[in-house]
Tab-separated table of C-alpha atoms in Angstrom:
chain	number	residue	atom	x	y	z
A	1	MET	CA	-0.208	-0.103	0.181
A	2	LYS	CA	1.152	3.529	-0.773
A	3	THR	CA	-0.037	6.570	1.567
A	4	LEU	CA	-0.402	10.004	-0.509
A	5	LYS	CA	-0.277	12.816	1.477
A	6	PHE	CA	-1.746	16.664	0.360
A	7	GLU	CA	-1.361	20.058	1.009
A	8	ASN	CA	-4.642	21.289	0.675
A	9	GLN	CA	-7.961	19.628	-0.381
A	10	GLU	CA	-7.882	20.915	-4.177
A	11	ASP	CA	-4.963	18.423	-4.414
A	12	TRP	CA	-6.751	15.625	-2.497
A	13	LEU	CA	-9.911	16.071	-4.914
A	14	GLU	CA	-7.921	16.323	-8.384
A	15	ALA	CA	-6.370	12.980	-7.120
A	16	ARG	CA	-9.221	10.928	-5.975
A	17	LYS	CA	-10.193	11.505	-9.526
A	18	THR	CA	-10.205	8.533	-11.626
A	19	LYS	CA	-9.773	6.129	-8.834
A	20	ILE	CA	-12.153	3.726	-7.149
A	21	THR	CA	-13.003	5.297	-3.984
A	22	GLY	CA	-15.081	3.947	-0.716
A	23	SER	CA	-17.629	6.514	-1.241
A	24	ARG	CA	-17.464	6.309	-4.515
A	25	LEU	CA	-17.897	2.090	-4.746
A	26	LYS	CA	-21.456	1.746	-4.096
A	27	ASP	CA	-21.814	3.835	-7.488
A	28	ILE	CA	-19.835	1.152	-9.232
A	29	ILE	CA	-20.769	-2.063	-7.529
A	30	VAL	CA	-23.993	-4.107	-9.482
A	31	LYS	CA	-25.682	-6.651	-6.645
A	32	ARG	CA	-28.341	-7.386	-8.857
A	33	GLY	CA	-29.107	-7.840	-12.560
A	34	THR	CA	-26.876	-6.758	-15.595
A	35	GLY	CA	-25.191	-3.723	-17.076
A	36	GLN	CA	-22.831	-1.284	-14.847
A	37	LYS	CA	-23.721	1.124	-12.866
A	38	ILE	CA	-23.439	5.734	-13.162
A	39	GLY	CA	-20.185	5.295	-11.234
A	40	PHE	CA	-18.519	2.856	-14.169
A	41	TYR	CA	-18.936	5.783	-16.705
A	42	GLU	CA	-17.736	8.524	-14.068
A	43	LEU	CA	-14.412	6.841	-14.321
A	44	ILE	CA	-14.423	6.633	-18.126
A	45	ALA	CA	-15.456	9.997	-18.468
A	46	GLU	CA	-12.789	11.540	-15.771
A	47	ARG	CA	-9.815	9.594	-17.906
A	48	LEU	CA	-11.744	11.211	-21.359
A	49	ALA	CA	-13.115	14.385	-20.765
A	50	ILE	CA	-12.523	17.864	-19.649
A	51	PRO	CA	-13.526	18.631	-16.304
A	52	SER	CA	-16.763	20.323	-16.094
A	53	ASP	CA	-16.456	23.867	-15.662
A	54	GLY	CA	-19.539	24.137	-13.326
A	55	GLU	CA	-22.020	25.243	-15.533
A	56	ASP	CA	-25.674	24.447	-15.305
A	57	PRO	CA	-26.583	21.475	-17.250
A	58	MET	CA	-30.043	23.221	-18.384
A	59	GLU	CA	-28.142	26.135	-19.615
A	60	ARG	CA	-25.274	24.350	-21.087
A	61	GLY	CA	-27.575	22.299	-22.985
A	62	HIS	CA	-29.633	25.494	-24.646
A	63	ARG	CA	-25.944	26.879	-25.333
A	64	LEU	CA	-24.721	23.433	-27.278
A	65	GLU	CA	-28.046	22.892	-29.007
A	66	THR	CA	-27.653	24.745	-32.239
A	67	GLU	CA	-23.702	23.199	-32.444
A	68	ALA	CA	-25.640	19.790	-32.042
A	69	LEU	CA	-28.093	20.054	-34.842
A	70	GLU	CA	-25.323	21.722	-37.069
A	71	ARG	CA	-22.734	18.470	-36.448
A	72	PHE	CA	-26.504	16.304	-37.030
A	73	THR	CA	-26.544	17.892	-40.526
A	74	GLN	CA	-22.986	17.635	-41.533
A	75	GLU	CA	-22.850	13.750	-40.088
A	76	THR	CA	-26.172	12.806	-42.231
A	77	GLY	CA	-26.438	15.531	-44.827
A	78	LYS	CA	-30.326	15.938	-43.448
A	79	GLU	CA	-31.036	20.074	-42.910
A	80	VAL	CA	-32.934	20.666	-39.484
A	81	ASP	CA	-34.891	23.404	-38.794
A	82	GLY	CA	-33.898	24.379	-35.131
A	83	SER	CA	-36.683	27.338	-34.912
A	84	LEU	CA	-38.149	27.861	-31.345
A	85	VAL	CA	-41.759	25.907	-32.283
A	86	MET	CA	-44.082	23.913	-30.521
A	87	TRP	CA	-46.318	21.091	-31.855
A	88	VAL	CA	-49.967	20.486	-30.681
A	89	ARG	CA	-52.179	17.737	-31.033
A	90	GLU	CA	-55.039	19.099	-33.043
A	91	ASP	CA	-57.372	16.756	-31.376
A	92	ASN	CA	-56.621	18.051	-27.854
A	93	GLU	CA	-54.352	21.315	-27.650
A	94	SER	CA	-53.614	20.389	-24.022
A	95	ILE	CA	-50.575	17.410	-25.507
A	96	ALA	CA	-47.751	19.119	-26.758
A	97	ILE	CA	-44.110	18.434	-27.520
A	98	SER	CA	-41.269	21.669	-28.442
A	99	PRO	CA	-38.853	19.809	-31.074
A	100	ASP	CA	-35.603	20.563	-30.712
A	101	GLY	CA	-35.296	19.672	-34.645
A	102	ILE	CA	-37.314	19.134	-37.394
A	103	ILE	CA	-36.303	17.616	-40.465
A	104	ASN	CA	-39.865	17.128	-41.976
A	105	ASP	CA	-43.061	15.513	-41.207
A	106	GLU	CA	-41.600	12.253	-40.203
A	107	GLU	CA	-38.380	13.261	-38.795
A	108	ALA	CA	-37.812	15.045	-35.860
A	109	VAL	CA	-34.397	15.417	-33.797
A	110	GLU	CA	-33.992	15.487	-29.572
A	111	VAL	CA	-30.643	16.666	-28.789
A	112	LYS	CA	-29.287	15.785	-25.254
A	113	CYS	CA	-25.809	17.683	-23.737
A	114	LEU	CA	-25.506	15.227	-20.853
A	115	ALA	CA	-22.906	15.080	-18.071
A	116	SER	CA	-19.606	12.836	-19.946
A	117	SER	CA	-20.772	9.818	-17.793
A	118	ARG	CA	-24.321	10.076	-18.988
A	119	HIS	CA	-23.082	10.391	-22.666
A	120	ILE	CA	-20.657	7.639	-22.743
A	121	GLU	CA	-23.303	5.585	-20.917
A	122	ALA	CA	-25.513	5.959	-23.569
A	123	LEU	CA	-22.819	5.679	-26.270
A	124	LEU	CA	-21.734	2.539	-24.795
A	125	THR	CA	-25.255	1.100	-24.102
A	126	ASN	CA	-26.721	2.098	-27.391
A	127	GLU	CA	-30.139	3.324	-25.483
A	128	VAL	CA	-32.185	6.316	-24.939
A	129	PRO	CA	-31.480	7.183	-20.800
A	130	LYS	CA	-34.309	5.893	-19.318
A	131	GLU	CA	-35.353	9.129	-17.398
A	132	TYR	CA	-36.124	10.608	-21.351
A	133	GLU	CA	-38.115	7.817	-22.667
A	134	GLU	CA	-41.509	9.414	-22.268
A	135	GLN	CA	-39.859	12.482	-23.537
A	136	ILE	CA	-39.187	10.757	-27.502
A	137	ASN	CA	-42.930	9.245	-27.066
A	138	GLN	CA	-43.901	12.290	-26.714
A	139	TYR	CA	-43.328	13.527	-30.043
A	140	PHE	CA	-44.690	10.501	-31.590
A	141	VAL	CA	-48.121	11.104	-29.654
A	142	VAL	CA	-48.497	14.656	-30.846
A	143	ASN	CA	-47.461	13.780	-34.433
A	144	ASP	CA	-49.227	11.271	-36.541
A	145	LYS	CA	-47.296	11.754	-38.894
A	146	LEU	CA	-43.599	11.137	-37.620
A	147	GLN	CA	-42.013	7.863	-37.951
A	148	LYS	CA	-38.591	8.550	-36.941
A	149	MET	CA	-36.475	10.565	-34.175
A	150	TYR	CA	-32.890	11.075	-33.792
A	151	MET	CA	-32.050	11.569	-30.194
A	152	VAL	CA	-28.399	13.269	-30.657
A	153	PHE	CA	-25.525	13.344	-27.784
A	154	TYR	CA	-23.191	15.862	-27.846
A	155	ASP	CA	-20.195	16.546	-25.129
A	156	PRO	CA	-17.289	18.425	-26.819
A	157	ARG	CA	-15.567	17.835	-23.504
A	158	LEU	CA	-14.774	14.118	-24.406
A	159	SER	CA	-11.897	13.712	-26.484
A	160	VAL	CA	-13.666	10.803	-28.394
A	161	LYS	CA	-16.890	10.339	-29.251
A	162	ASP	CA	-18.367	13.668	-28.343
A	163	PHE	CA	-20.814	12.755	-30.904
A	164	PHE	CA	-23.364	10.202	-31.738
A	165	PHE	CA	-26.986	9.518	-32.754
A	166	ILE	CA	-29.756	6.487	-31.682
A	167	THR	CA	-32.426	6.437	-34.225
A	168	ILE	CA	-36.012	5.947	-32.394
A	169	ASN	CA	-38.724	4.724	-35.248
A	170	ARG	CA	-42.501	4.807	-34.154
A	171	ASN	CA	-43.856	2.162	-31.681
A	172	GLN	CA	-47.521	2.928	-32.404
A	173	GLU	CA	-48.984	0.297	-29.505
A	174	LYS	CA	-46.842	2.569	-26.982
A	175	VAL	CA	-48.158	5.861	-28.537
A	176	ASP	CA	-51.865	4.927	-28.479
A	177	GLU	CA	-51.012	3.812	-24.555
A	178	LEU	CA	-49.774	7.353	-23.957
A	179	LEU	CA	-52.256	9.117	-25.633
A	180	GLU	CA	-55.149	7.202	-24.066
A	181	TYR	CA	-53.531	8.088	-20.682
A	182	GLN	CA	-53.174	11.461	-21.326
A	183	ASN	CA	-56.446	11.893	-22.593
A	184	ASN	CA	-57.477	10.432	-19.532
A	185	ILE	CA	-55.555	12.820	-17.406
A	186	ILE	CA	-56.691	15.648	-18.881
A	187	GLU	CA	-60.214	14.964	-18.471
A	188	GLU	CA	-59.465	13.692	-15.053
A	189	VAL	CA	-57.777	17.676	-14.648
A	190	ASN	CA	-60.663	19.612	-16.328
A	191	LYS	CA	-63.537	17.920	-14.413
A	192	ILE	CA	-61.651	18.644	-10.864
A	193	VAL	CA	-60.963	22.436	-12.451
A	194	LYS	CA	-64.456	22.550	-13.397
A	195	GLN	CA	-65.548	21.386	-9.806
A	196	LEU	CA	-63.547	23.681	-7.732
A	197	SER	CA	-64.702	26.922	-10.081
A	198	PHE	CA	-68.527	26.398	-9.176
């Protein structure tokens, strides 16, 4: 065993990067199931990415969105309209989505500029992170013509694989299920609002 000594906390924090420490172990050990936990992807990110500068993740995402859409066009040859718009269902205007990019009525783009560890996780698993599944499905719920979504991942802090995308095709069964669920929720909300208004 080696003992490393530090003069200050900044050096100590820097030395902890890329290492499995006692406090990080819980984010790495997989007790049930398969797949890796986020700590595994954090270790990779710390070796491949420029450290985060503490910028608010939402602001960073908005700042990089145009750049990511341009990169998507370069990589695919598909022209993307990144105008600030909202799609609304014709039969129920309470159901909507704001697409990051529109190629045409049948294709759209959603951009994610995630933490480097989350970016690497999506890259290595080739799966849309679970927390975005409903958002992606909402595109199809709102736009009956939409057949294909491209979920773009962009993290220029990474020295490799800073850009990739996952293609999601329409799943009509899932769309029908989510549309029915949302219509029921909106109906219930309207009833309660009506009851409370009188």
